[in-house]
Amino acid sequence: MSGKHWAPGTQCVTKHDHTKPKAQELAFHKGDVVTIIEAVEGKGWYRAKHNDTGEEGLLAASALRERGAIRANSKLSLMPWFHGKISGVQAVQELQPPEDGLFLVRESIRHPGDYVLCVSFAKEVIHYRVIYEENTLSIDNEQRFCNLIDMIEHYMKEQGPICTKLMKPKPKSGMKSAEEELAKAGWLLNLQHLSLGDRIGQGEFGDVLQGEYMGQKVAVKNIKCDVTAQAFLTETAAMTKVRHKNLVRLLGVILHNGLYIVMEFMSKGNLVNFLRTRGRAVIQTRQLLQFALDVAQGMDYLESKKLVHRDLAARNILISEENVAKVSDFGLARVNPKGTDTTLLPVKWSAPEALKHNKFSSKSDVWSYGILLWEVFSFGRAPYPKLSLKEVTEMLEQGYRMDAPEDCPATIYALMRSCWELEPGKRPSFKKLTEKLQKELKHLGAV
Ligand code: ADP
Ligand code: MG
C-alpha cells in the first residue's frame, strides 16, 4: 500500500484501531480523521496530526484511506428528525416503542407556521408547541432560536422546559442523518478545534469569517437558515468529489449555527478586488495571463468531473497568498434560486441559451469564462459598462459583443470572442483554452 502518495494537508481516515502506539506513533480508532503533515523518508509511513486529539505522530500508510466523496442525495438530511405535516396521533405511533428522550419534530396542523416537538417520556408522548414569531422559534417564550437545528442542538445539551433532555432523534422513514454520513466519510469537523476571527466577506447566504482549524488558517461560511443549509449540504457534496490546485478546497463542514462550511483560506481575497486595488501600474500582463490560465485549468478539471459551475465570474475567483487563482462557489451555484428564476440570473455573465432556455452546460460556463477574461484584462471593470440588463440581452441577440479592453493583446481578445459564439458547440473547450493560454505565456517568456 505504499503506492499511494498523500500530499501535506490531505485528510485521511484510519482503517482500523491502533490503541497501543509505540514511541512516536499516533494512537487512533477506526474511522478517525487525520491530517497528513509529511511523508517519512523510507517506506510508507506518514507524520500526521489527529483531527480530534490534535496529537502528532507517525502512522503506516496501510492504516489510511482517503476520504470518500459524499454522494449528492436528497435522502441526506440535516434534520432527519423532521417529519413534516403529520398528525399528533401519527407522531405518537412513530415514537413507539417508548424510550425516554426519543423525539421528533412535526409541522403544526392547527397553527400553520408553528411546529411541534414530540418527546417520549415515562411511556407517554408529550407535545410541545414551538411558536414562530418575529423570525424566531421558541417553546417557552424565553429561549429563542433562529431555526429548528439550533433548537434541537440546544435541547440535546440542556433540558430547559422539556420533560427530559432530548436523547435520540427518530428519523423520518428513508431519511439518513447527514451528520452520521458526513462523519462516516470523514468530512465532519470538530467544532472544538475551530476558532473564529474577523468577518472577511459577506456572501448571499451568510457571512464569511476568517478562522483557524488545528493550526491551519481557514475561511468559514456560515449558513444560518436551515432550509438554505439543507440545500447547501446537497451541493457541498460536489465539493467532496474534487481536488485540484485551482479549486478552493473544502476542509469539511460543522453542523452548528445551521451549517459551517470550512474552506482553505485565500488571503488575497477575490479577483475583482485584487485587480481593482492594484491596477495597471502594479500588475503585469504575465500575471493576468497566469490568472486566466489558473481558472481555465480549474474549469477543465470541473468539466472532466461533469460539474457545471453556473456562476463563473471574477468575483467567484479567489487568490491565495502565493497568487494562485482558484475557482470557488462551484457546485454551490445551483443552490441559488437564480437557477430557476431567470430574472435573478447573473445576466451579464450568462450565455444566451442559459438565459433563454435555462440550458446550463460546460459550454455556457465557457461563455462566462469569456466575460471573466474581459474582467481580468480590464483590471476588474464591470462588464458591459453603461448598458442595462435589458439592453445587453437585446444587443447580444443582434450580434453585439463587447470591445477589447484597453491594451488587451489581440490573441486574448480573439479568445474572448470565441467564447461568445452564439452556438455553444462552436465555443472552445476549457482544455483548448488552457492550451492556448499556455502557448501565450510561453510566447511572452520568449520575447
Ligand atoms: P457568495 O457567493 O455566497 O456571495 P462568496 O463565497 O463569494 O459568497 O464569499 C463572499 C466573499 O468572502 C468573497 O468575495 C471573498 O472576498 C470572501 N471569501 C469567500 N471565501 C473565501 C476564502 N475561502 N478565503 C478568503 N476569502 C473568502
Ligand atoms: Mg460568490
Coordinates of C-alpha atoms and ligand atoms in Angstrom, one line a residue:
M1 CA 0.0 0.0 0.0
S2 CA 2.9 2.3 -0.4
G3 CA 1.7 3.1 -3.9
K4 CA -0.5 5.9 -2.7
H5 CA 1.1 9.2 -2.0
W6 CA -0.6 11.9 0.0
A7 CA 0.4 15.5 0.0
P8 CA 0.7 17.5 3.1
G9 CA -2.8 18.7 4.2
T10 CA -4.6 15.7 2.8
Q11 CA -7.3 14.5 5.1
C12 CA -7.3 10.7 5.6
V13 CA -9.5 8.3 7.5
T14 CA -8.0 5.4 9.6
K15 CA -8.9 1.9 8.6
H16 CA -8.6 0.2 12.0
D17 CA -7.8 0.7 15.7
H18 CA -4.3 1.4 16.9
T19 CA -4.6 2.0 20.6
K20 CA -1.2 0.8 21.8
P21 CA 1.2 3.0 19.9
K22 CA 5.0 2.6 20.2
A23 CA 7.1 5.7 20.8
Q24 CA 6.5 8.5 18.2
E25 CA 3.4 6.6 16.8
L26 CA 0.0 8.1 16.8
A27 CA -2.9 6.4 18.6
F28 CA -6.2 6.2 16.8
H29 CA -9.5 4.4 16.4
K30 CA -11.0 3.1 13.2
G31 CA -12.7 5.9 11.4
D32 CA -10.7 8.8 12.9
V33 CA -9.6 11.6 10.6
V34 CA -6.0 12.7 10.5
T35 CA -4.3 15.5 8.5
I36 CA -1.1 14.5 6.7
I37 CA 1.9 16.6 7.7
E38 CA 4.6 14.9 5.6
A39 CA 5.7 11.5 4.2
V40 CA 8.5 10.0 6.2
E41 CA 11.7 9.1 4.3
G42 CA 11.7 5.4 3.6
K43 CA 8.7 3.2 3.1
G44 CA 5.1 4.0 3.5
W45 CA 5.0 6.0 6.8
Y46 CA 3.5 9.4 7.4
R47 CA 3.7 12.0 10.0
A48 CA 0.2 13.2 10.7
K49 CA -1.9 15.2 13.1
H50 CA -5.0 13.6 14.7
N51 CA -8.0 15.8 14.0
D52 CA -9.7 15.2 17.3
T53 CA -6.9 15.0 19.8
G54 CA -4.5 17.4 18.0
E55 CA -1.7 14.9 18.6
E56 CA 1.1 14.4 16.1
G57 CA 2.8 11.2 15.4
L58 CA 3.7 8.5 12.9
L59 CA 1.4 6.0 11.2
A60 CA 1.6 3.5 8.4
A61 CA 0.2 4.3 5.0
S62 CA -1.6 0.9 5.1
A63 CA -3.7 2.2 8.0
L64 CA -5.1 5.0 6.0
R65 CA -7.6 5.7 3.2
E66 CA -8.5 8.9 1.6
R67 CA -11.9 10.5 2.4
G68 CA -14.7 9.3 0.2
A69 CA -17.0 11.6 -1.7
I70 CA -20.4 12.3 -0.4
R71 CA -23.0 11.3 -2.9
A72 CA -25.4 14.1 -3.7
N73 CA -28.5 12.6 -2.2
S74 CA -31.8 14.1 -1.3
K75 CA -32.2 11.5 1.5
L76 CA -29.3 13.1 3.3
S77 CA -30.9 15.4 5.9
L78 CA -29.6 17.9 8.3
M79 CA -32.9 17.4 10.1
P80 CA -33.6 13.6 9.9
W81 CA -36.0 14.1 12.9
F82 CA -38.2 16.5 11.0
H83 CA -41.3 14.6 9.8
G84 CA -43.2 17.5 8.2
K85 CA -47.0 17.6 8.3
I86 CA -48.0 14.5 10.3
S87 CA -50.8 14.5 12.9
G88 CA -50.3 14.2 16.7
V89 CA -51.6 10.6 16.5
Q90 CA -49.1 9.7 13.8
A91 CA -46.3 11.2 15.8
V92 CA -47.2 9.0 18.8
Q93 CA -47.1 6.0 16.6
E94 CA -43.7 7.0 15.2
L95 CA -42.3 7.2 18.8
Q96 CA -43.1 3.6 19.6
P97 CA -41.8 1.7 21.4
P98 CA -41.4 4.3 24.2
E99 CA -37.9 5.3 25.1
D100 CA -37.1 8.3 27.3
G101 CA -35.8 11.2 25.2
L102 CA -36.8 9.8 21.8
F103 CA -38.1 12.7 19.8
L104 CA -39.3 14.2 16.5
V105 CA -40.5 17.5 15.2
R106 CA -43.6 17.9 13.1
E107 CA -45.4 20.9 11.5
S108 CA -48.4 22.1 13.4
I109 CA -51.6 21.4 11.5
R110 CA -53.7 23.6 13.7
H111 CA -51.3 26.5 13.8
P112 CA -49.7 26.8 10.3
G113 CA -46.2 28.2 10.6
D114 CA -45.7 26.7 14.0
Y115 CA -44.0 23.4 14.8
V116 CA -44.5 20.7 17.5
L117 CA -41.7 19.0 19.3
C118 CA -42.9 15.5 20.4
V119 CA -40.9 13.7 23.1
S120 CA -41.3 10.3 24.5
F121 CA -41.0 10.2 28.3
A122 CA -42.3 7.7 31.0
K123 CA -44.1 5.8 28.4
E124 CA -46.0 8.8 27.2
V125 CA -45.5 11.3 24.3
I126 CA -45.5 14.9 25.2
H127 CA -46.2 17.6 22.6
Y128 CA -44.5 21.0 22.9
R129 CA -45.8 23.8 20.6
V130 CA -42.9 25.7 19.0
I131 CA -44.1 29.2 18.3
Y132 CA -42.8 31.1 15.3
E133 CA -42.7 34.8 16.0
E134 CA -40.7 37.7 14.7
N135 CA -38.4 35.3 12.7
T136 CA -37.5 33.2 15.8
L137 CA -38.7 29.9 17.3
S138 CA -39.5 29.4 20.9
I139 CA -41.1 26.9 23.2
D140 CA -41.1 28.8 26.5
N141 CA -41.0 32.4 25.1
E142 CA -37.6 32.8 26.7
Q143 CA -35.1 30.9 24.8
R144 CA -35.4 31.9 21.2
F145 CA -33.8 30.2 18.2
C146 CA -33.1 31.1 14.6
N147 CA -34.0 27.7 13.3
L148 CA -35.0 24.2 14.3
I149 CA -31.5 22.8 14.0
D150 CA -30.2 25.2 16.7
M151 CA -33.2 24.5 18.9
I152 CA -32.7 20.7 18.8
E153 CA -28.9 21.1 19.3
H154 CA -29.6 23.2 22.4
Y155 CA -32.2 20.9 24.0
M156 CA -29.9 17.9 23.4
K157 CA -27.5 19.6 25.7
E158 CA -29.9 21.3 28.1
Q159 CA -33.2 20.1 29.4
G160 CA -34.8 23.6 29.7
P161 CA -38.6 23.5 30.0
I162 CA -38.8 20.0 28.5
C163 CA -39.5 16.8 30.5
T164 CA -36.1 15.3 29.6
K165 CA -33.0 16.2 27.6
L166 CA -33.5 15.2 24.0
M167 CA -31.6 11.9 23.6
K168 CA -32.4 10.2 20.4
P169 CA -33.8 11.5 17.1
K170 CA -36.5 9.4 15.5
P171 CA -35.6 9.7 11.8
K172 CA -38.3 10.1 9.2
S173 CA -38.5 6.9 7.3
G174 CA -36.0 6.8 4.5
M175 CA -34.0 9.8 5.7
K176 CA -30.4 9.5 6.6
S177 CA -28.7 11.7 9.1
A178 CA -26.3 14.0 7.3
E179 CA -24.3 14.2 10.5
E180 CA -23.7 10.5 10.6
E181 CA -23.0 10.1 6.9
L182 CA -20.6 13.1 6.9
A183 CA -18.8 11.7 10.0
K184 CA -18.5 8.2 8.5
A185 CA -17.0 9.6 5.3
G186 CA -14.6 11.9 7.3
W187 CA -16.0 15.3 6.3
L188 CA -17.4 16.3 9.7
L189 CA -15.0 18.6 11.5
N190 CA -14.8 19.2 15.2
L191 CA -16.3 22.4 16.5
Q192 CA -13.9 22.4 19.4
H193 CA -10.9 22.8 17.2
L194 CA -12.3 25.8 15.3
S195 CA -11.7 29.3 16.4
L196 CA -13.4 32.1 14.6
G197 CA -11.9 35.6 13.8
D198 CA -12.9 38.6 11.8
R199 CA -15.5 38.8 9.1
I200 CA -13.8 38.8 5.7
G201 CA -16.7 38.8 3.4
Q202 CA -20.4 38.8 3.0
G203 CA -22.0 36.1 0.9
E204 CA -25.5 36.0 -0.3
F205 CA -26.5 33.4 2.3
G206 CA -24.4 34.4 5.2
D207 CA -21.1 35.8 6.5
V208 CA -17.7 34.5 5.6
L209 CA -15.3 34.6 8.6
Q210 CA -11.6 34.0 9.0
G211 CA -10.7 31.3 11.3
E212 CA -8.2 28.6 12.4
Y213 CA -8.7 24.9 12.4
M214 CA -6.0 22.9 14.1
G215 CA -3.3 25.4 13.3
Q216 CA -4.4 25.9 9.7
K217 CA -5.8 29.2 8.5
V218 CA -9.3 28.7 7.1
A219 CA -12.3 30.6 5.8
V220 CA -15.7 29.7 7.2
K221 CA -19.0 30.3 5.5
N222 CA -21.9 30.2 7.9
I223 CA -25.3 29.5 6.6
K224 CA -27.9 30.1 9.3
C225 CA -31.2 29.4 7.7
D226 CA -32.0 25.7 8.0
V227 CA -33.7 25.4 4.6
T228 CA -30.8 27.0 2.8
A229 CA -28.3 25.0 4.9
Q230 CA -30.0 21.8 3.7
A231 CA -29.8 22.9 0.1
F232 CA -26.1 23.8 0.5
L233 CA -25.4 20.5 2.0
T234 CA -26.7 18.7 -1.0
E235 CA -24.5 20.9 -3.2
T236 CA -21.5 20.6 -0.8
A237 CA -21.4 17.0 -2.0
A238 CA -20.0 18.3 -5.3
M239 CA -17.0 19.8 -3.3
T240 CA -16.2 16.4 -1.8
K241 CA -15.7 14.9 -5.2
V242 CA -13.0 17.3 -6.4
R243 CA -9.4 18.1 -5.6
H244 CA -7.4 20.4 -7.8
K245 CA -4.8 23.2 -7.3
N246 CA -7.1 25.7 -8.9
L247 CA -10.3 24.9 -7.0
V248 CA -10.8 26.3 -3.5
R249 CA -10.5 23.2 -1.2
L250 CA -13.2 22.2 1.2
L251 CA -11.8 21.0 4.5
G252 CA -15.1 19.9 5.9
V253 CA -18.3 21.0 7.5
I254 CA -19.6 21.5 11.0
L255 CA -23.3 21.3 11.9
H256 CA -23.6 24.2 14.2
N257 CA -25.4 27.5 13.9
G258 CA -27.0 26.0 10.8
L259 CA -24.0 25.0 8.8
Y260 CA -20.4 25.9 8.8
I261 CA -18.6 25.3 5.5
V262 CA -14.8 25.3 6.3
M263 CA -12.5 26.1 3.3
E264 CA -8.9 26.8 2.7
F265 CA -8.1 30.4 3.4
M266 CA -7.4 32.6 0.4
S267 CA -5.5 35.5 1.8
K268 CA -5.7 37.9 -1.1
G269 CA -9.5 37.8 -1.5
N270 CA -11.5 37.8 -4.7
L271 CA -10.1 38.5 -8.1
V272 CA -12.2 41.6 -8.8
N273 CA -10.9 43.4 -5.7
F274 CA -7.4 42.2 -6.3
L275 CA -7.3 43.7 -9.7
R276 CA -9.1 46.9 -8.8
T277 CA -7.0 47.8 -5.8
R278 CA -3.7 47.2 -7.6
G279 CA -4.4 48.1 -11.2
R280 CA -2.3 48.5 -14.3
A281 CA 0.6 50.2 -12.6
V282 CA 1.3 47.1 -10.5
I283 CA 0.0 44.0 -12.3
Q284 CA 1.8 42.8 -15.4
T285 CA 0.3 41.1 -18.4
R286 CA 2.1 37.9 -17.4
Q287 CA 0.2 37.8 -14.1
L288 CA -3.1 38.4 -15.9
L289 CA -2.4 35.5 -18.2
Q290 CA -1.4 33.3 -15.3
F291 CA -4.7 34.0 -13.5
A292 CA -6.6 33.3 -16.7
L293 CA -4.7 30.0 -17.1
D294 CA -5.3 29.0 -13.5
V295 CA -9.0 29.5 -13.9
A296 CA -9.1 27.6 -17.2
Q297 CA -7.3 24.7 -15.6
G298 CA -9.6 24.5 -12.6
M299 CA -12.6 24.7 -15.0
D300 CA -11.1 22.0 -17.3
Y301 CA -10.9 19.7 -14.2
L302 CA -14.5 20.5 -13.3
E303 CA -15.7 19.8 -16.8
S304 CA -13.9 16.4 -16.6
K305 CA -15.9 15.7 -13.5
K306 CA -19.1 16.7 -15.3
L307 CA -19.7 19.5 -13.0
V308 CA -21.2 22.8 -14.3
H309 CA -20.4 25.9 -12.3
R310 CA -23.2 28.3 -13.5
D311 CA -21.8 31.3 -11.7
L312 CA -18.3 31.7 -13.1
A313 CA -17.2 35.3 -12.7
A314 CA -14.2 37.1 -11.4
R315 CA -16.0 37.7 -8.1
N316 CA -16.0 34.0 -7.5
I317 CA -12.3 33.5 -8.1
L318 CA -10.1 33.8 -5.0
I319 CA -6.4 34.5 -4.8
S320 CA -4.0 32.7 -2.5
E321 CA -1.0 34.1 -0.6
E322 CA 1.2 32.7 -3.5
N323 CA -1.0 34.5 -6.1
V324 CA -2.7 31.3 -7.3
A325 CA -6.2 31.9 -8.7
K326 CA -8.8 29.3 -7.6
V327 CA -12.4 28.8 -8.6
S328 CA -14.9 28.9 -5.7
D329 CA -18.6 28.6 -5.2
F330 CA -18.7 25.6 -7.7
G331 CA -21.5 23.2 -7.0
L332 CA -22.9 25.8 -4.8
A333 CA -24.2 27.9 -7.6
R334 CA -27.2 25.6 -8.1
V335 CA -28.5 26.2 -4.6
N336 CA -29.1 29.6 -5.8
P337 CA -32.7 30.3 -6.6
K338 CA -31.1 32.2 -9.5
G339 CA -31.1 28.9 -11.3
T340 CA -34.9 28.7 -11.5
D341 CA -35.8 32.4 -11.5
T342 CA -34.3 33.8 -14.7
T343 CA -34.8 37.4 -13.6
L344 CA -32.2 36.8 -10.9
L345 CA -29.5 35.2 -13.2
P346 CA -26.1 36.9 -13.4
V347 CA -27.2 38.2 -16.8
K348 CA -24.0 39.9 -17.9
W349 CA -22.1 36.6 -17.4
S350 CA -24.7 34.2 -18.7
A351 CA -24.8 32.5 -22.1
P352 CA -27.9 33.3 -24.2
E353 CA -29.1 29.7 -24.1
A354 CA -28.8 29.7 -20.3
L355 CA -30.8 32.9 -20.1
K356 CA -33.5 32.0 -22.5
H357 CA -33.9 28.3 -22.1
N358 CA -32.2 27.6 -18.7
K359 CA -29.7 25.4 -20.6
F360 CA -26.6 25.2 -18.5
S361 CA -23.5 23.2 -19.6
S362 CA -19.8 23.4 -19.6
K363 CA -20.2 25.4 -22.8
S364 CA -22.3 28.0 -21.0
D365 CA -19.5 28.1 -18.4
V366 CA -17.2 28.9 -21.3
W367 CA -19.3 31.9 -22.3
S368 CA -19.0 33.1 -18.7
Y369 CA -15.2 32.5 -18.8
G370 CA -15.0 34.8 -21.8
I371 CA -16.7 37.5 -19.7
L372 CA -14.2 36.7 -16.9
L373 CA -11.3 37.1 -19.3
W374 CA -12.7 40.6 -20.2
E375 CA -12.9 41.4 -16.5
V376 CA -9.3 40.3 -16.0
F377 CA -7.9 42.3 -18.8
S378 CA -9.8 45.4 -17.9
F379 CA -8.5 45.1 -14.3
G380 CA -11.8 44.4 -12.7
R381 CA -14.2 46.6 -14.6
A382 CA -17.8 45.6 -14.6
P383 CA -18.7 44.1 -18.0
Y384 CA -20.9 46.0 -20.5
P385 CA -20.3 49.3 -18.8
K386 CA -23.3 51.7 -19.0
L387 CA -25.7 49.1 -20.5
S388 CA -28.8 47.9 -18.7
L389 CA -29.5 44.2 -18.4
K390 CA -32.3 44.5 -20.8
E391 CA -30.1 46.3 -23.4
V392 CA -27.4 43.6 -23.0
T393 CA -29.9 40.8 -23.7
E394 CA -31.3 42.5 -26.8
M395 CA -28.0 43.6 -28.2
L396 CA -26.4 40.2 -27.8
E397 CA -29.2 38.8 -29.9
Q398 CA -28.4 41.2 -32.6
G399 CA -24.8 40.1 -32.6
Y400 CA -23.3 42.8 -30.4
R401 CA -20.2 41.8 -28.4
M402 CA -18.0 43.8 -26.0
D403 CA -14.9 45.6 -27.4
A404 CA -11.5 44.6 -26.3
P405 CA -10.3 46.1 -23.1
E406 CA -7.7 48.8 -23.3
D407 CA -4.2 47.3 -24.2
C408 CA -5.6 43.8 -24.4
P409 CA -3.5 41.5 -26.6
A410 CA -5.2 40.7 -29.8
T411 CA -4.9 37.0 -29.3
I412 CA -6.7 37.2 -25.9
Y413 CA -9.5 39.3 -27.4
A414 CA -9.8 36.6 -30.1
L415 CA -10.2 34.0 -27.3
M416 CA -13.0 36.0 -25.7
R417 CA -14.8 36.3 -29.0
S418 CA -14.6 32.5 -29.5
C419 CA -16.2 32.0 -26.0
W420 CA -19.0 34.3 -27.1
E421 CA -20.1 32.3 -30.1
L422 CA -23.8 32.1 -30.2
E423 CA -23.8 28.4 -30.9
P424 CA -22.5 26.5 -27.8
G425 CA -20.8 23.8 -29.9
K426 CA -18.6 26.4 -31.6
R427 CA -17.1 27.6 -28.4
P428 CA -13.7 26.1 -27.3
S429 CA -13.4 23.6 -24.5
F430 CA -11.6 24.5 -21.3
K431 CA -8.9 22.2 -22.5
K432 CA -8.4 24.1 -25.7
L433 CA -8.4 27.4 -23.7
T434 CA -5.8 26.0 -21.4
E435 CA -3.5 25.1 -24.3
K436 CA -3.9 28.5 -25.9
L437 CA -3.1 30.4 -22.8
Q438 CA -0.1 28.2 -22.1
K439 CA 1.2 29.0 -25.5
E440 CA 0.6 32.7 -24.9
L441 CA 2.6 32.6 -21.7
K442 CA 5.5 30.8 -23.4
H443 CA 5.5 33.4 -26.1
L444 CA 5.6 36.2 -23.6
G445 CA 8.6 34.5 -21.9
A446 CA 10.4 34.3 -25.3
V447 CA 10.3 38.0 -26.1
Ligands
ADP1 P1 -21.5 34.2 -2.0 O1 -21.1 33.5 -3.3 O2 -22.4 33.5 -1.2 O3 -22.0 35.6 -2.3 P2 -18.7 34.1 -1.6 O4 -18.3 32.7 -1.4 O5 -18.4 34.7 -2.9 O6 -20.2 34.4 -1.2 O7 -17.9 35.0 -0.5 C1 -18.0 36.3 -0.3 C2 -16.6 37.0 -0.1 O8 -16.0 36.4 1.0 C3 -15.7 36.7 -1.3 O9 -15.8 37.7 -2.3 C4 -14.3 36.8 -0.6 O10 -13.9 38.2 -0.5 C5 -14.6 36.2 0.8 N1 -14.3 34.8 0.8 C6 -15.1 33.8 0.5 N2 -14.4 32.6 0.6 C7 -13.2 32.9 1.0 C8 -12.0 32.1 1.3 N3 -12.0 30.7 1.1 N4 -10.9 32.7 1.6 C9 -10.8 34.1 1.7 N5 -11.9 34.9 1.5 C10 -13.1 34.3 1.1
MG2 MG -19.7 34.2 -4.6

